[in-house]
Coordinates of C-alpha atoms in Angstrom, one line a residue:
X185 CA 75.7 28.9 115.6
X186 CA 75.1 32.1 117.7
X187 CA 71.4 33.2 118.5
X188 CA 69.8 36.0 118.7
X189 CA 66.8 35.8 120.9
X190 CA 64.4 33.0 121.4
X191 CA 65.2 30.1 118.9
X192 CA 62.6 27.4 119.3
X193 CA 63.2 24.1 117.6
X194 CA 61.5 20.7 117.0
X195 CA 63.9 18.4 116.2
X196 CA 62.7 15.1 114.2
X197 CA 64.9 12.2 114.8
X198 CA 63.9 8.1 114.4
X199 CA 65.0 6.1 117.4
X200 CA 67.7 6.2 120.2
X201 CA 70.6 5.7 117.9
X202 CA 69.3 9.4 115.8
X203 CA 68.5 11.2 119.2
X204 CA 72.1 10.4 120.5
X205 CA 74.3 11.3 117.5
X206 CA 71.9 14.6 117.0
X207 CA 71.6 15.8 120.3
X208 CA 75.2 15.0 121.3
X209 CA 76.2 16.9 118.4
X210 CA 73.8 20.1 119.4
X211 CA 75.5 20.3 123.2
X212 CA 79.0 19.9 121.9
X213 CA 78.3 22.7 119.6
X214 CA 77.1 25.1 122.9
X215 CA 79.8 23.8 124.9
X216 CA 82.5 24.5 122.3
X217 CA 81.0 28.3 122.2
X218 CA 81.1 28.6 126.2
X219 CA 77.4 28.2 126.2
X220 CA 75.8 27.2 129.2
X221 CA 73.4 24.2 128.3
X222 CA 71.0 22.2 130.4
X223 CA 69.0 18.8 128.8
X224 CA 65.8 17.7 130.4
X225 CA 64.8 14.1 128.5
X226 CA 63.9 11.0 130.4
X227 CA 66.0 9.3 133.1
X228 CA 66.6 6.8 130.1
X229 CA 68.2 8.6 127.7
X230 CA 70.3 11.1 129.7
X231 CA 71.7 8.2 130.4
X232 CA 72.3 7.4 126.5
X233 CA 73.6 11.0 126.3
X234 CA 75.8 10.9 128.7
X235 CA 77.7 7.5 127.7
X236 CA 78.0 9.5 124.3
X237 CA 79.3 12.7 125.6
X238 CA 82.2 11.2 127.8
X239 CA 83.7 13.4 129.5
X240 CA 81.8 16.6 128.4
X241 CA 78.6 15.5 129.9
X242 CA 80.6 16.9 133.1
X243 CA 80.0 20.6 132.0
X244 CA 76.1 19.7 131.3
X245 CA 73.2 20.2 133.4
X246 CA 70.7 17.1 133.2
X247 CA 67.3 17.3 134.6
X248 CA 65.0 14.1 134.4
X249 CA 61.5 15.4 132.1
X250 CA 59.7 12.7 133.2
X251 CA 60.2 14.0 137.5
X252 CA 60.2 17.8 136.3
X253 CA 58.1 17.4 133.3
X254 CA 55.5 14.7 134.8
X255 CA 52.9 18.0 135.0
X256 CA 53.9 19.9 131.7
X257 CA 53.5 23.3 134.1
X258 CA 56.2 22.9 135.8
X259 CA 58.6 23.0 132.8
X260 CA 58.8 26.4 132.1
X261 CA 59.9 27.3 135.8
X262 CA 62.6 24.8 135.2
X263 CA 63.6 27.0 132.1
X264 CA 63.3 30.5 133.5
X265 CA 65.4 29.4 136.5
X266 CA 67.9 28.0 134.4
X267 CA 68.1 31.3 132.2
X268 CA 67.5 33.7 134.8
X269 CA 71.4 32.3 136.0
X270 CA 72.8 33.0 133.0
X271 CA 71.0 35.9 131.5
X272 CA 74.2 38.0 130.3
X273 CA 75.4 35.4 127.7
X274 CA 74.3 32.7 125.2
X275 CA 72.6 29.6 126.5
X276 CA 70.7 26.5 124.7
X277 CA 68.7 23.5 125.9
X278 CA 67.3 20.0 125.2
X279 CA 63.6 19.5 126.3
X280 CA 61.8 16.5 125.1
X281 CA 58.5 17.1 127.1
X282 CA 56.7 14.4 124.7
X283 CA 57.2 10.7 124.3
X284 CA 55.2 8.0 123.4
X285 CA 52.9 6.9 126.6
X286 CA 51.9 10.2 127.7
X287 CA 48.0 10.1 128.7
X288 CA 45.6 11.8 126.4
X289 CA 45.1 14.9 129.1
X290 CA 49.2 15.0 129.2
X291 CA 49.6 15.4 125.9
X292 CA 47.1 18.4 125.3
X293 CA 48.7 19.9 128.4
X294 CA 52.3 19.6 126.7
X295 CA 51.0 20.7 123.5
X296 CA 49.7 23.9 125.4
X297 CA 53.5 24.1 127.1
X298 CA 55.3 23.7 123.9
X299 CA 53.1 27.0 122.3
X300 CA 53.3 28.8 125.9
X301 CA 57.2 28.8 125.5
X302 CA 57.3 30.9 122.8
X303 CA 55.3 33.9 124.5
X304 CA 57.4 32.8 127.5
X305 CA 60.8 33.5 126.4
X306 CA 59.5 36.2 123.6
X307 CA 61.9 38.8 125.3
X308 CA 65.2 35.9 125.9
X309 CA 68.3 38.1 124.5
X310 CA 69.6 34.5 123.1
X311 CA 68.7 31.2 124.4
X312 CA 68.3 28.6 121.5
X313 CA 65.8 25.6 123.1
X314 CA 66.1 22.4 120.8
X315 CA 62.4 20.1 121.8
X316 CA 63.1 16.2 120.3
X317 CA 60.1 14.5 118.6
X318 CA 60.7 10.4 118.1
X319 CA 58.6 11.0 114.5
X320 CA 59.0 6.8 114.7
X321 CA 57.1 6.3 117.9
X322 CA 54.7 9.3 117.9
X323 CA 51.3 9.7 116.2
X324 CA 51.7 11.7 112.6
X325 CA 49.6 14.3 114.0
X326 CA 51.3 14.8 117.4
X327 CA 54.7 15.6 114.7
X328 CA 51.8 18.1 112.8
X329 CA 51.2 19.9 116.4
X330 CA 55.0 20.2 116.9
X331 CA 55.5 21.9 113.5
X332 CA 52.2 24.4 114.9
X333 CA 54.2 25.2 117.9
X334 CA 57.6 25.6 116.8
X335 CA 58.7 28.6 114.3
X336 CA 61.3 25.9 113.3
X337 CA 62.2 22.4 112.5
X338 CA 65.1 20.5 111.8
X339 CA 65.7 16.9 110.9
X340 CA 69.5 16.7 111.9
X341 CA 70.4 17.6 108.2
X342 CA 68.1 20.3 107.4
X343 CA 66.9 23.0 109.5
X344 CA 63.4 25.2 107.8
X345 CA 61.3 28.0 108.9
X346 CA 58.3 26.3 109.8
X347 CA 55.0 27.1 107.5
X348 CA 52.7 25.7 109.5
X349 CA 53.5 27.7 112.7
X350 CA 51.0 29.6 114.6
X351 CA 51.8 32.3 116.5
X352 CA 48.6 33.1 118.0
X353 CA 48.8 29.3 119.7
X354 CA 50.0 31.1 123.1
X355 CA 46.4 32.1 124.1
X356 CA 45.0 28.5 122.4
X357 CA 45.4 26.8 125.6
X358 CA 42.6 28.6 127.6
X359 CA 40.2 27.6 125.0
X360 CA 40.7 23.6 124.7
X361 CA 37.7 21.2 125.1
X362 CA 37.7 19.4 128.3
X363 CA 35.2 16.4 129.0
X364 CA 32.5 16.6 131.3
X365 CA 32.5 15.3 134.7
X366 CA 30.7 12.3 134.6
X367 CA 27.6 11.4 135.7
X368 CA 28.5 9.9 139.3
X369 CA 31.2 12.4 140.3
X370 CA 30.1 13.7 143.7
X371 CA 29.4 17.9 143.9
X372 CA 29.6 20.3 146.8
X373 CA 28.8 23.9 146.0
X374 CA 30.8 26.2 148.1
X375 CA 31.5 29.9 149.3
X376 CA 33.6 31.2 151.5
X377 CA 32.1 30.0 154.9
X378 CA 32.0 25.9 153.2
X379 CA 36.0 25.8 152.3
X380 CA 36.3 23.3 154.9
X381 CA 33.9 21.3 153.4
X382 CA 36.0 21.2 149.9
X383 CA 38.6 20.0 152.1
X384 CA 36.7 17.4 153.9
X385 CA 35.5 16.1 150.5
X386 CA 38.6 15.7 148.7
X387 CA 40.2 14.8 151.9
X388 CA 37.5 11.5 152.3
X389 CA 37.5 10.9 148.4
X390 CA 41.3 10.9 148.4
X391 CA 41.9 7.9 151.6
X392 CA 38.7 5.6 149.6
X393 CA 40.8 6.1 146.5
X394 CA 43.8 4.4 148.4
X395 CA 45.9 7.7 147.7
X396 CA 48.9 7.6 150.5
X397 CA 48.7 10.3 153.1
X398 CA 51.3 13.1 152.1
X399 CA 49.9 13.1 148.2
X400 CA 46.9 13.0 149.5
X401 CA 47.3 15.9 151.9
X402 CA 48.9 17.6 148.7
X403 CA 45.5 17.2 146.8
X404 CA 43.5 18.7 149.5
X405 CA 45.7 21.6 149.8
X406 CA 45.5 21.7 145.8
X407 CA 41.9 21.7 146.1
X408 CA 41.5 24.3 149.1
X409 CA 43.7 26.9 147.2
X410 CA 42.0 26.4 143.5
X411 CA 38.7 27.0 145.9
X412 CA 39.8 30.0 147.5
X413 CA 40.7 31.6 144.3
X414 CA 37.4 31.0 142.6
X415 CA 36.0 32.6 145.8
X416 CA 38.3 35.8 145.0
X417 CA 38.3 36.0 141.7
X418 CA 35.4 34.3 140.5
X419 CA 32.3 35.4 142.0
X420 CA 32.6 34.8 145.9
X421 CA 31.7 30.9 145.4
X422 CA 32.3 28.1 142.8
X423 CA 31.3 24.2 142.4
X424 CA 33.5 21.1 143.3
X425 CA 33.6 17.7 141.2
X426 CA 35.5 14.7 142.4
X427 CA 35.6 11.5 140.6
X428 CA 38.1 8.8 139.9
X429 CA 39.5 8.3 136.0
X430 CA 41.0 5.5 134.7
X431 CA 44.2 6.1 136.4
X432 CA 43.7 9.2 138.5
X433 CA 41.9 11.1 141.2
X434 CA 40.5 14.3 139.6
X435 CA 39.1 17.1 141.3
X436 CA 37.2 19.9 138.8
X437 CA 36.7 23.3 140.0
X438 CA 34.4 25.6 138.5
X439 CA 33.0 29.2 138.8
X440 CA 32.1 32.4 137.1
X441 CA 35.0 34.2 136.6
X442 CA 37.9 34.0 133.7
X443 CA 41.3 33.9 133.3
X444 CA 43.4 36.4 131.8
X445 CA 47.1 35.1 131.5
X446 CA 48.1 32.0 129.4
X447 CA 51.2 31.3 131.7
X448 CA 48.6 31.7 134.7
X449 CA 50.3 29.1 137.2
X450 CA 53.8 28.9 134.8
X451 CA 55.3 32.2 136.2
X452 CA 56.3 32.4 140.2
X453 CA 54.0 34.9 141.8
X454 CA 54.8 38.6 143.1
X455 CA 54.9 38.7 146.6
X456 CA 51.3 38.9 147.8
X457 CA 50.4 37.6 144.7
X458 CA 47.9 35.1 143.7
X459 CA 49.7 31.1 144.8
X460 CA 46.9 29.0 144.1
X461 CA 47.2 27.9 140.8
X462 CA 51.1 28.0 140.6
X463 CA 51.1 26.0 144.2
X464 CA 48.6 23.4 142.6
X465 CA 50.9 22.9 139.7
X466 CA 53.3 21.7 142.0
X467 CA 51.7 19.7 144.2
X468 CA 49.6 18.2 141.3
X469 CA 50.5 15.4 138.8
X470 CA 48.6 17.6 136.4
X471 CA 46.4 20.9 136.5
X472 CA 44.2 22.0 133.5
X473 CA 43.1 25.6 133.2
X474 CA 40.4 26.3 130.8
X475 CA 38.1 29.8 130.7
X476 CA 34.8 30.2 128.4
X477 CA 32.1 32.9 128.1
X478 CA 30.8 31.1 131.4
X479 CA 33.5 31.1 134.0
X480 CA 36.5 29.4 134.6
X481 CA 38.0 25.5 135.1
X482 CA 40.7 24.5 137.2
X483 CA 41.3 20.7 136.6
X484 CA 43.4 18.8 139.6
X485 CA 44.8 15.4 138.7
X486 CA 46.7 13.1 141.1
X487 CA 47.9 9.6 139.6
X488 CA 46.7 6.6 141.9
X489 CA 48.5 3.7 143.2
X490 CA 48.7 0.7 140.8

């Protein structure tokens, strides 16, 4: 089948055997139409698909979801790179950004991703993206969210218009409840002259939480550049939290001014551009934005050792 545009799909399959046989079937279809296809599931199954391909998994691109994917920001990068190559012809992918084991906050975040790609790749001349939902492994109403976020659905026999798709989820994301700190997070108000004091913070929290050196570095760095936006954009000063959740170091940075773009930290920046949020997203394990009638969040999440 030959797109047109920006065809965004949730596929609902029932176990390994069902991903296999519907997926395969998907990239041989590409592949027999000189389509350019690229499939970022787990390590896992790429594996699966490949054994099933033979030798056409040669003319595939695989990318691991759960190294590219692990923060959901980071997949849409992955996506424009991959169509930015090929712009001047047909192209189609396999992204299962979803699976069962995703943390609470993970799944939100790829929820968000899954509604950002359709304002992302709005203007795609014809890239058909095909996103797998296990509908045996996942909550009922994580399969409702993918029928929100996707204009269409298929269930390897059937392919529908989806009714229950919202359009206006692209700006949703910004607006999602986050919990509150909690009560024995430590705080350090700051302003331009204290950014070395944000530093020194996360940089002390992250060693006590046992965090190894480099990711810990990487969270400081996170932190410092989250911090020096709010001091440029939101006001000229802002409010660090740091606390340790069940299985990550979290820094929460707040101040008083509001973002404008959904794909804020999904898009590469313009030269001279703002880097902070788009360099936290990939030094991160996970970075939530949110923006309210009083100011703006910038969540950093690093996982800790087990």
């Amino acid at each position: 089948m030959r797109v047109q545009g920006f065809e965004h799909e949730a596929l609902l399959y029932a176990g390994d055997d069902e991903f296999v046989e519907l997926t395969s079937g998907f990239v041989r279809e590409g592949l027999a139409q000189g389509e350019p296809v690229l499939v970022m599931v787990g390590a896992r199954k790429i594996g699966l698909l490949r054994e099933a391909l033979g030798a056409d998994a040669g003319a595939v691109r695989f990318g691991d979801m759960e190294e590219v994917g692990c923060n959901p920001a980071r997949i849409i990068p992955a996506w424009r790179d991959f169509a930015d190559e090929d712009a001047d012809r047909p192209m189609r992918g396999v992204g299962e950004p979803i699976w069962a084991g995703r943390s609470s906050d993970e799944l939100v975040e790829c929820q968000t991703h899954e509604s950002l790609l359709n304002l992302a790749f709005a203007d795609a001349p014809a890239f058909r993206l095909l996103c797998p939902y296990d509908a045996s492994a996942l909550p009922p109403e994580v399969i409702d969210e993918a029928r929100r976020s996707h204009p269409l659905v298929s269930d390897g026999e059937v392919r529908w218009t989806s009714v229950a798709y919202r359009a206006n989820t692209a700006t949703a994301g910004l607006e999602k409840p986050l919990g509150s700190p909690p009560d024995d997070a430590r705080e350090l108000g700051f302003g331009l002259e204290s950014i070395g004091d944000v530093r020194s913070l996360v940089g002390a929290e992250a060693a006590a939480a046992g965090l190894e050196a480099e990711r810990a570095a990487d969270l400081v760095l996170a932190a410092s550049e989250a911090a020096a936006n709010s001091i440029r954009h939101g006001g000229g000063h802002g409010t660090l939290r740091i606390w340790r959740g069940e299985r990550t170091l979290v820094c929460d940075i707040r101040d008083s001014g509001r973002i404008g773009d959904p794909l804020a930290g999904r898009v590469a920046p313009v030269p001279d551009g703002g880097r902070g949020i788009w360099l936290a997203n990939h030094l991160c394990d996970l970075v939530q934005l949110r923006t309210h009638a009083d100011g703006a969040v910038a969540r950093l999440h690093m996982r800790l050792p087990e």
